[in-house]
Every structure is written in structure tokens, then in C-alpha cells.
Short mmCIF file of N, CA and C in Angstrom, two decimals:
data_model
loop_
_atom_site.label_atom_id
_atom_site.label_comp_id
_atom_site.label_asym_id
_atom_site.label_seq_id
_atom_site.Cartn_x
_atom_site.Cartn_y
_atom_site.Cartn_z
N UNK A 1 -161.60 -44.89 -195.71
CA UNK A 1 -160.98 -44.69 -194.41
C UNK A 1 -159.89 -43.64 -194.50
N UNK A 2 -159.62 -43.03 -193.31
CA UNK A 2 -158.94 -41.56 -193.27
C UNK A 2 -157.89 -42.40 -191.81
N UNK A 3 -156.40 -42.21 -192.26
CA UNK A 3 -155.38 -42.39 -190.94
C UNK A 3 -154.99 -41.09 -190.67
N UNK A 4 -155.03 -40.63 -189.64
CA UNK A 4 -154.21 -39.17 -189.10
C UNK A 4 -153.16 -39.38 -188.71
N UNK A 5 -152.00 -38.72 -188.69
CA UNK A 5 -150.76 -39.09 -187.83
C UNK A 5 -150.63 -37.64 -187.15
N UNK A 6 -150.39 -37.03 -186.37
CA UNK A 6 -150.20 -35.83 -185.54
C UNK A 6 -148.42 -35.79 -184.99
N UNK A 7 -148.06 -34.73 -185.51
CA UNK A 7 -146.47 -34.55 -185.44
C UNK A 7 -146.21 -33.04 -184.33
N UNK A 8 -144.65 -32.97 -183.78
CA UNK A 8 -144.52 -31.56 -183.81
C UNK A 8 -144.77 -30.89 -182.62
N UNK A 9 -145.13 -31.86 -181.25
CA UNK A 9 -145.43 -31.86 -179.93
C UNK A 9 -144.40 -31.44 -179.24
N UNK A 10 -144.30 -30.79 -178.23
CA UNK A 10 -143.00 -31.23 -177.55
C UNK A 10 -142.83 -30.26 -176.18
N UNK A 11 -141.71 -29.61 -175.87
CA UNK A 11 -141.78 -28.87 -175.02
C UNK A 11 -141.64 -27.45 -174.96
N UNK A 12 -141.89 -26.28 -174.53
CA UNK A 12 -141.50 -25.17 -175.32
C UNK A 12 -141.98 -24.38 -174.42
N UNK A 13 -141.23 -23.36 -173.65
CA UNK A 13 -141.40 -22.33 -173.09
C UNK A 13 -142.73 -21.46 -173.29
N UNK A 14 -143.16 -20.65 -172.14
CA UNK A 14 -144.08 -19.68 -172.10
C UNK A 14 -143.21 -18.55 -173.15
N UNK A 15 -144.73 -18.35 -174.12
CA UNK A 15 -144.50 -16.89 -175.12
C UNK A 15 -143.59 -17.86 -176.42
N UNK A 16 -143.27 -19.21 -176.11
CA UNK A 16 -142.68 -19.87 -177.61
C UNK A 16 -143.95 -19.84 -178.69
N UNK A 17 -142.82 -20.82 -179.61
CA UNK A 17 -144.37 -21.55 -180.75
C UNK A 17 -143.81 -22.63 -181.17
N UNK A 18 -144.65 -22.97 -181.36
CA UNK A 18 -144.92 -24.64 -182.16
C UNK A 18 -145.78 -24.91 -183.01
N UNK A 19 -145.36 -25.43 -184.36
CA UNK A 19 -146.30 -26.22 -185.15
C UNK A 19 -146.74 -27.29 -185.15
N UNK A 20 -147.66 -27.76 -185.01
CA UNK A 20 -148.33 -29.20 -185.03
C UNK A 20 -148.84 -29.81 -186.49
N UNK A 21 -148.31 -30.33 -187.30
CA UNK A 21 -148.54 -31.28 -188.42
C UNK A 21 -149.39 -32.22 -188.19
N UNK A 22 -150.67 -32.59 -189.11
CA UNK A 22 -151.38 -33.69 -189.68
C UNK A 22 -151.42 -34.10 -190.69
N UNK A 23 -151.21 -35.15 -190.75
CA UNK A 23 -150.65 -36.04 -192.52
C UNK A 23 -151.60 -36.93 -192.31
N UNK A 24 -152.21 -36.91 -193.39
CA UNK A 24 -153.53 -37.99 -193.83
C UNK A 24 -152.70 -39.17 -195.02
N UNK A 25 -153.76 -40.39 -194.58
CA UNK A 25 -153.51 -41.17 -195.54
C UNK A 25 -154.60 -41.94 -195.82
N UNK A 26 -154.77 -42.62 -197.03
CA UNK A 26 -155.78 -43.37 -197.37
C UNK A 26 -157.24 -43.02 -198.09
N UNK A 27 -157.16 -41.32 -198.47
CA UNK A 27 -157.50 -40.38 -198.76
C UNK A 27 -157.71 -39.21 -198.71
N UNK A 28 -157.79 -38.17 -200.07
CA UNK A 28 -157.47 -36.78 -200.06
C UNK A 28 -158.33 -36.45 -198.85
N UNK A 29 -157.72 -35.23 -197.80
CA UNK A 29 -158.81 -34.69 -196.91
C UNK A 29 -159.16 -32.92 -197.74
N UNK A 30 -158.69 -32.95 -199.01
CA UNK A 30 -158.71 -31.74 -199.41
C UNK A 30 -160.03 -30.90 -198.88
N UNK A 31 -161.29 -31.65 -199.05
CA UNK A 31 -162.56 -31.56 -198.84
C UNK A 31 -163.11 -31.35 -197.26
N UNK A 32 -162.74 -31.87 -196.71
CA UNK A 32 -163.07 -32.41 -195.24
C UNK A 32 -162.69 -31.62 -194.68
N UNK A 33 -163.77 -31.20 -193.33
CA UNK A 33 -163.89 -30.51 -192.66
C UNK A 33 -162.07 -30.86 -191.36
N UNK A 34 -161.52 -30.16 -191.39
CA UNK A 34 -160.81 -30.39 -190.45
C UNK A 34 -160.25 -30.18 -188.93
N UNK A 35 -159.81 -30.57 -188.06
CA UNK A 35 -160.72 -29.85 -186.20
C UNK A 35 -158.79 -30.34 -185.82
N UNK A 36 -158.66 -29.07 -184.83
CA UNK A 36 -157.78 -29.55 -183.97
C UNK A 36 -158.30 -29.45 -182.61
N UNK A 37 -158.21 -30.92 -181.58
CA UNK A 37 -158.81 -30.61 -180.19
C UNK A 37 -157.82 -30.44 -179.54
N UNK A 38 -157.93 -30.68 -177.95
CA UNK A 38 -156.83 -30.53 -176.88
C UNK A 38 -157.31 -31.40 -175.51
N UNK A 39 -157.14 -32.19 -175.17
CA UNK A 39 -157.55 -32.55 -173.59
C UNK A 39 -156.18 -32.39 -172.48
N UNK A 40 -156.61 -31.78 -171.16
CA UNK A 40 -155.67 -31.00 -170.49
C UNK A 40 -156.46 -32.55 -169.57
N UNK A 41 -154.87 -32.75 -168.60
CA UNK A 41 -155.12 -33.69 -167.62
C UNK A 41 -156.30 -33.99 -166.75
N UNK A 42 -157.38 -34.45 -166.78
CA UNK A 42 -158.82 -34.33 -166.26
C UNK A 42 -159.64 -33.78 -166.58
N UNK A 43 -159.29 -33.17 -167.96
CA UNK A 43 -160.17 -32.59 -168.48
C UNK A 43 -160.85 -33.00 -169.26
N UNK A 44 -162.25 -32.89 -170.19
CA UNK A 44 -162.38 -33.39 -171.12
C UNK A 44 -161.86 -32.72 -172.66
N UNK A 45 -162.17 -33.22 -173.42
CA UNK A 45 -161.23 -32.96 -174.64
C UNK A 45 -162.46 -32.37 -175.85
N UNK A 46 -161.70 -30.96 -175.75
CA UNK A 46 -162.51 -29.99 -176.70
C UNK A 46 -161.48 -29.34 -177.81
N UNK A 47 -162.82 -28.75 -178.78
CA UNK A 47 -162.07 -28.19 -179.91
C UNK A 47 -161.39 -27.11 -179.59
N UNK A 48 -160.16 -26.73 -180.42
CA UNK A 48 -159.50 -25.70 -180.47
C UNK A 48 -159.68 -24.73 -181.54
N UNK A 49 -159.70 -25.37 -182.46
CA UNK A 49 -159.83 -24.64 -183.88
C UNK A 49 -160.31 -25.94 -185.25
N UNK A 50 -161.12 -25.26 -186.47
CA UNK A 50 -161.25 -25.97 -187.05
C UNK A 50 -161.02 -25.26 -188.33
N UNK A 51 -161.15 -26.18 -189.44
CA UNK A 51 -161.45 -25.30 -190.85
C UNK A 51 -162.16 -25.89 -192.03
N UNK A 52 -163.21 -25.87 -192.36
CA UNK A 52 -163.58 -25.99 -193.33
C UNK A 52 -163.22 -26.70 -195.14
N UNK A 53 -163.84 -27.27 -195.61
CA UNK A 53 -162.47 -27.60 -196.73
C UNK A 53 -162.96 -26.80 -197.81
N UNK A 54 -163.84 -26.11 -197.85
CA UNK A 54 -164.08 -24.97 -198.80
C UNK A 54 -162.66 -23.83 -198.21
N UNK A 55 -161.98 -23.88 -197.52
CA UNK A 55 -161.02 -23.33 -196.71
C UNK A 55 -161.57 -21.16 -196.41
N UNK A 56 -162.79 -21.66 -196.56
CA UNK A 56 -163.42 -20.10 -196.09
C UNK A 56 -163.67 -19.90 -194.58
N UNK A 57 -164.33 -21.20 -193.97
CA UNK A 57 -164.81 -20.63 -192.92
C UNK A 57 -164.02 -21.68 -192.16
N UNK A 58 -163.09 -21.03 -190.92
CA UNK A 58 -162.80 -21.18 -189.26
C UNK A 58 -163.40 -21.02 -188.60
N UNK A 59 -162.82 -21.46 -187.43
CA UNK A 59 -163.38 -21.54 -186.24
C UNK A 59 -161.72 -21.52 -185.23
N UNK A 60 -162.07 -20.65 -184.15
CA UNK A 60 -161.19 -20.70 -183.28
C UNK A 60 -162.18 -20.64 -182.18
N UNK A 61 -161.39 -21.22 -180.79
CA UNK A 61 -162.10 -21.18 -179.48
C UNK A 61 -161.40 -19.87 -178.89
N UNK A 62 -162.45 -19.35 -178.20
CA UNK A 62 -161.93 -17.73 -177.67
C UNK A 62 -160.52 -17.75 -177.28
N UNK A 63 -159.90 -18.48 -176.13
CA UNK A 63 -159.19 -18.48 -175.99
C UNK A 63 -157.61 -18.53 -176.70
N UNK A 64 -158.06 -18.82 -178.07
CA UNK A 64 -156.48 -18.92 -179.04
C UNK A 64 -156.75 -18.40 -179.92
N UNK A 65 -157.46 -17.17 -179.45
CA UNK A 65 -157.82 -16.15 -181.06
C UNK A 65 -156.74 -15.37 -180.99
N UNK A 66 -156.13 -15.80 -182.14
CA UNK A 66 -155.03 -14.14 -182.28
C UNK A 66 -153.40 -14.88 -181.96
N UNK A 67 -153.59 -16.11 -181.35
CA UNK A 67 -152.53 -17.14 -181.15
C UNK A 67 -152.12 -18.45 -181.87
N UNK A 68 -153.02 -18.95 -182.19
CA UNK A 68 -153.20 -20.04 -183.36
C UNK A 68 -153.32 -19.99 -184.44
N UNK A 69 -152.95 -20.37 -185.39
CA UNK A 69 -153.85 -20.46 -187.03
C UNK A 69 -153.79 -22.04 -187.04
N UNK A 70 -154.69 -22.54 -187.77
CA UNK A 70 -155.38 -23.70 -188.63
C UNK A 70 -154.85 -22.96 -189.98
N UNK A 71 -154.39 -24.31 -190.59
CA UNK A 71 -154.11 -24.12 -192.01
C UNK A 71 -153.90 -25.57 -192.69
N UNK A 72 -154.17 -25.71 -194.02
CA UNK A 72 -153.66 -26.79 -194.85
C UNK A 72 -153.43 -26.52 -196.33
N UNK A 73 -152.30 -27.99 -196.30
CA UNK A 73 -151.44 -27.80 -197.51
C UNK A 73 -151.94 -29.17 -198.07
N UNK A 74 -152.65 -29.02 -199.36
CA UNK A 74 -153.28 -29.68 -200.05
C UNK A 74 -152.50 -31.15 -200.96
N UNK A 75 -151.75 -30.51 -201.43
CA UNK A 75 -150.85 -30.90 -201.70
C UNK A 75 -150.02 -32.37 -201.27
N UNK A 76 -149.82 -31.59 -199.94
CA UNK A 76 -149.31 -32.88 -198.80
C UNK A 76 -150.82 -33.22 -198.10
N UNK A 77 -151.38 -33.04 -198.50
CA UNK A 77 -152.61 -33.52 -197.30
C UNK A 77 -152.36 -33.42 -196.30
N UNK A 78 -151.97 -32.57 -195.47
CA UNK A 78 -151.41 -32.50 -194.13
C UNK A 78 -152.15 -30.83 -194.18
N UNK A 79 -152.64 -30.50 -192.74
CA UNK A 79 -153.38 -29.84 -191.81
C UNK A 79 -152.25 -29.55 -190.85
N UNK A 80 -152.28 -27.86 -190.17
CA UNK A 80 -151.01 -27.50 -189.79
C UNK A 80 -152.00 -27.17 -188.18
N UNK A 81 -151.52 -26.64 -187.50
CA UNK A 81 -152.00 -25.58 -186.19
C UNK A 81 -150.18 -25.01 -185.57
N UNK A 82 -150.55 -24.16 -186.06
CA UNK A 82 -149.34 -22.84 -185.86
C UNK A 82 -149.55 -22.44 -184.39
N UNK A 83 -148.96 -22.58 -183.20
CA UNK A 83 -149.20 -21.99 -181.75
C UNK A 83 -148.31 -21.33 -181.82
N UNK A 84 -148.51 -19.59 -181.41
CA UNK A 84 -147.63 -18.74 -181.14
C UNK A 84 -148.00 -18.19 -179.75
N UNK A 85 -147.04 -17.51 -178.68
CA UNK A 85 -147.62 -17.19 -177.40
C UNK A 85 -147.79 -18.41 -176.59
N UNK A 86 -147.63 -19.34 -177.01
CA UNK A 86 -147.82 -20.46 -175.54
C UNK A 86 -148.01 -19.92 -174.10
N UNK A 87 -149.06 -20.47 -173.97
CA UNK A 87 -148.86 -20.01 -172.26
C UNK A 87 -149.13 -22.05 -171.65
N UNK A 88 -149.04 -21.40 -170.10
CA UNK A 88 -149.41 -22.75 -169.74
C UNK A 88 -150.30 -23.45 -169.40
N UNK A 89 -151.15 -22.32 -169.83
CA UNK A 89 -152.99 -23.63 -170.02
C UNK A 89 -152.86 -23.98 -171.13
N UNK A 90 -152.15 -23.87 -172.10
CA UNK A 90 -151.96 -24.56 -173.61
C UNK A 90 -151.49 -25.92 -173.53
N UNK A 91 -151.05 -26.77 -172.13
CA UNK A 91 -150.67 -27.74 -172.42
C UNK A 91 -151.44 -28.95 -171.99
N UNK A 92 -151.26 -29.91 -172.66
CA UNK A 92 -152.69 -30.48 -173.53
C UNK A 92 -152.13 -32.09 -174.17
N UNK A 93 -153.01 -32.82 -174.43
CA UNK A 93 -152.66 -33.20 -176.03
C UNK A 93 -153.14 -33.22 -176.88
N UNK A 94 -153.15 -33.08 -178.08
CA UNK A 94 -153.50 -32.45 -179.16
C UNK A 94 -153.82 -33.23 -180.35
N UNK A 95 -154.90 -33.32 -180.77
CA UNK A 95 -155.38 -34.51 -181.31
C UNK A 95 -156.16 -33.82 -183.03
N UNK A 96 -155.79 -34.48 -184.12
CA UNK A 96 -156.53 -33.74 -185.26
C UNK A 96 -157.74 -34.80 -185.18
N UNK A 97 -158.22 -34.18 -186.15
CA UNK A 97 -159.48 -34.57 -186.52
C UNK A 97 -160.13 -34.47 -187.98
N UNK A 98 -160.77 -35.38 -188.45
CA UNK A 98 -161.52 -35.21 -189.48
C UNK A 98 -162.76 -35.45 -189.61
N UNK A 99 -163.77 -34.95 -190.58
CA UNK A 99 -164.94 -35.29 -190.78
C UNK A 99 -165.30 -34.42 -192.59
N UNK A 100 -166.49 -35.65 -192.97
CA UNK A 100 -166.38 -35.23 -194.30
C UNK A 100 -167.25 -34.05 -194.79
N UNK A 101 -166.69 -33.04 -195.49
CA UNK A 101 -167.68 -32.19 -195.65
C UNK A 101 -168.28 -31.18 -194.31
N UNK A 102 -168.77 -29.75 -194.71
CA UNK A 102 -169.33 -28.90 -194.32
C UNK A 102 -168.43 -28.22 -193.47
N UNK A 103 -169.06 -27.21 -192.46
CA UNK A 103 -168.45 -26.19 -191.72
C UNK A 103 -168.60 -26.75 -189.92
N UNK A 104 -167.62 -26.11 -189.26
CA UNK A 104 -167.95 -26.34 -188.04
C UNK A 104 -169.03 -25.69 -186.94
N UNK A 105 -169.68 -26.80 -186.15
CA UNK A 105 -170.49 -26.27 -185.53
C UNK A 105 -170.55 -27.09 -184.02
N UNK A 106 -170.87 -26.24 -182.73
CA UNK A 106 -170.30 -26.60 -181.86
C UNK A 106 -171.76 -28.76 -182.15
N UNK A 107 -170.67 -29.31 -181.34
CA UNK A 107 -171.35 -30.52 -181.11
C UNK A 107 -171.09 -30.89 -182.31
N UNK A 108 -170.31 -30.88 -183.32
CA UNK A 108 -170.18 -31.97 -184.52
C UNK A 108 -169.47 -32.65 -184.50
N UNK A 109 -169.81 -34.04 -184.82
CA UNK A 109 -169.10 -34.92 -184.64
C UNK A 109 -168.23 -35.08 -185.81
N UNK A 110 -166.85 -35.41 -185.26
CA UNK A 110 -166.09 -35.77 -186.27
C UNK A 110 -165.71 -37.55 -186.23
N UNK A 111 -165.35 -38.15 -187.38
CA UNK A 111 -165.25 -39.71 -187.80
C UNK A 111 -164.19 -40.23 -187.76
N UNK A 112 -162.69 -38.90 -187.96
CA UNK A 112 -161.83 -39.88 -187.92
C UNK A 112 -160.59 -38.88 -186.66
N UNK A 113 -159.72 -39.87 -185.84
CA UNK A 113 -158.80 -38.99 -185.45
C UNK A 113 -157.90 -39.85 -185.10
N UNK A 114 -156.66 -38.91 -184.71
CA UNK A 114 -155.22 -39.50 -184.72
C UNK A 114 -155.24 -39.67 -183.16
N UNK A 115 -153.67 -40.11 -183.22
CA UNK A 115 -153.02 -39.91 -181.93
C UNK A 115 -152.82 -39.62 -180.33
N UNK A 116 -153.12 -38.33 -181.42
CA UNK A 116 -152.59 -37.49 -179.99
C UNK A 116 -150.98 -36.79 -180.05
N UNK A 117 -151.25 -35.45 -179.68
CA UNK A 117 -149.35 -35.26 -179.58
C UNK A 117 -148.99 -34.18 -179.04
N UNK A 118 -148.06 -34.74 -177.46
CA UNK A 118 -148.08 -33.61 -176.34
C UNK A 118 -147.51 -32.37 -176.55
N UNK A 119 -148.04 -31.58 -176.08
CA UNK A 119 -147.50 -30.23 -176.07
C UNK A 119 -147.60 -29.98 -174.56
N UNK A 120 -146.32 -29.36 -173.95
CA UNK A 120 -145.94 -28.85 -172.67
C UNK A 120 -145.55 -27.27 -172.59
N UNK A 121 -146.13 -26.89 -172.12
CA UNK A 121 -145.89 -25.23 -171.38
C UNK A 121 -145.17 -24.82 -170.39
N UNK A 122 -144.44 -24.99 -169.60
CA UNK A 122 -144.17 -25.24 -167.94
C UNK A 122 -144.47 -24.00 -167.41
N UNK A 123 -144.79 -23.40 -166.35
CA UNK A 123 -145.25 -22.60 -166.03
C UNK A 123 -144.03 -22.26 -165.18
#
């Protein structure tokens, strides 16, 4: 079993940034495919970015190319998502994700996830 905890939410002006932290427990996610989603109020809840645990291949959704990074620190077992540029369709909540093994592909299911943890834009 895999616990996520999701940190690092909060409020933050248009054109800010924010990091969002995932800390695993109960085992290494060194391996594991890792996903950050987002669900916006009525919306349903899709990926944002993912990464691989061969840490070669990403995935970003068009929209946060060039604004986001996915990253992890092995070490801490914790999975980062760096938001720079906020705007205010970025606000969301923000949910990690895990699943074991391989690369991302749209429709994969992932097995384990956290929280949730708001991020606000105000427009």
C-alpha cells in the first residue's frame, strides 16, 4: 500500500507560483509512475502532468506546458509540481497520484491517491 499526503496549496495571485509537495509512505514510489490531476468546481478531474519512474518520459497537458514542472526527490519520496504563471483557470484541487510502473498514457488508471490540496487564482 502507497499513502499520499499533498502539501503547498493555497492562495496566490495571477502570474505567482507555487509548489505542491507529495510525500509517500508505506513504500518507495522511486519506481512508480507518478500523475498530478486537478478538478475545477463542476468539473471533472483530469491529469495535469505526469512522470514516469524511469524519470525519462513526461507528460504535460497543453495547457501548462512551459508553466509547470513535475519532478521527484527520491530520496524523500516526495513528487513536486512547480506552478509558475498562475492564471485563474489554474484553480483547482490538486490531487497526486500513483500507479506502479510504466509511462503515461491518456486513460491510465492510477491505484493510489491523496487528498487533495487547494490552489486559488483569483481573477
Amino acid at each position: 500500500q502507497v499513502q499520499l499526503v499533498e502539501s503547498g496549496g493555497g492562495v496566490v495571485l495571477a502570474g505567482g507560483s507555487l509548489r505542491l509537495s507529495c510525500t509517500a509512505s508505506g513504500r518507495s514510489i522511486s519506481t512508480y509512475l507518478m500523475g498530478w490531476f486537478r478538478q475545477a468546481p463542476g468539473k471533472q478531474r483530469d491529469i495535469v502532468a505526469a512522470r514516469a519512474g524511469n524519470d525519462i518520459h513526461t507528460y504535460y497537458v497543453e495547457s501548462v506546458k512551459g508553466r509547470f514542472t513535475i519532478s521527484r526527490d527520491n530520496a524523500k519520496n516526495t513528487v513536486y509540481l512547480q506552478m509558475d504563471n498562475l492564471k485563474p483557470e489554474d484553480t483547482a484541487v490538486y490531487y497526486c497520484a500513483a500507479e506502479e510502473g510504466g509511462i503515461y498514457s491518456r486513460g491510465r488508471v492510477f491505484k493510489y491517491w491523496g487528498q487533495g490540496t487547494q490552489v486559488t487564482v483569483p481573477s
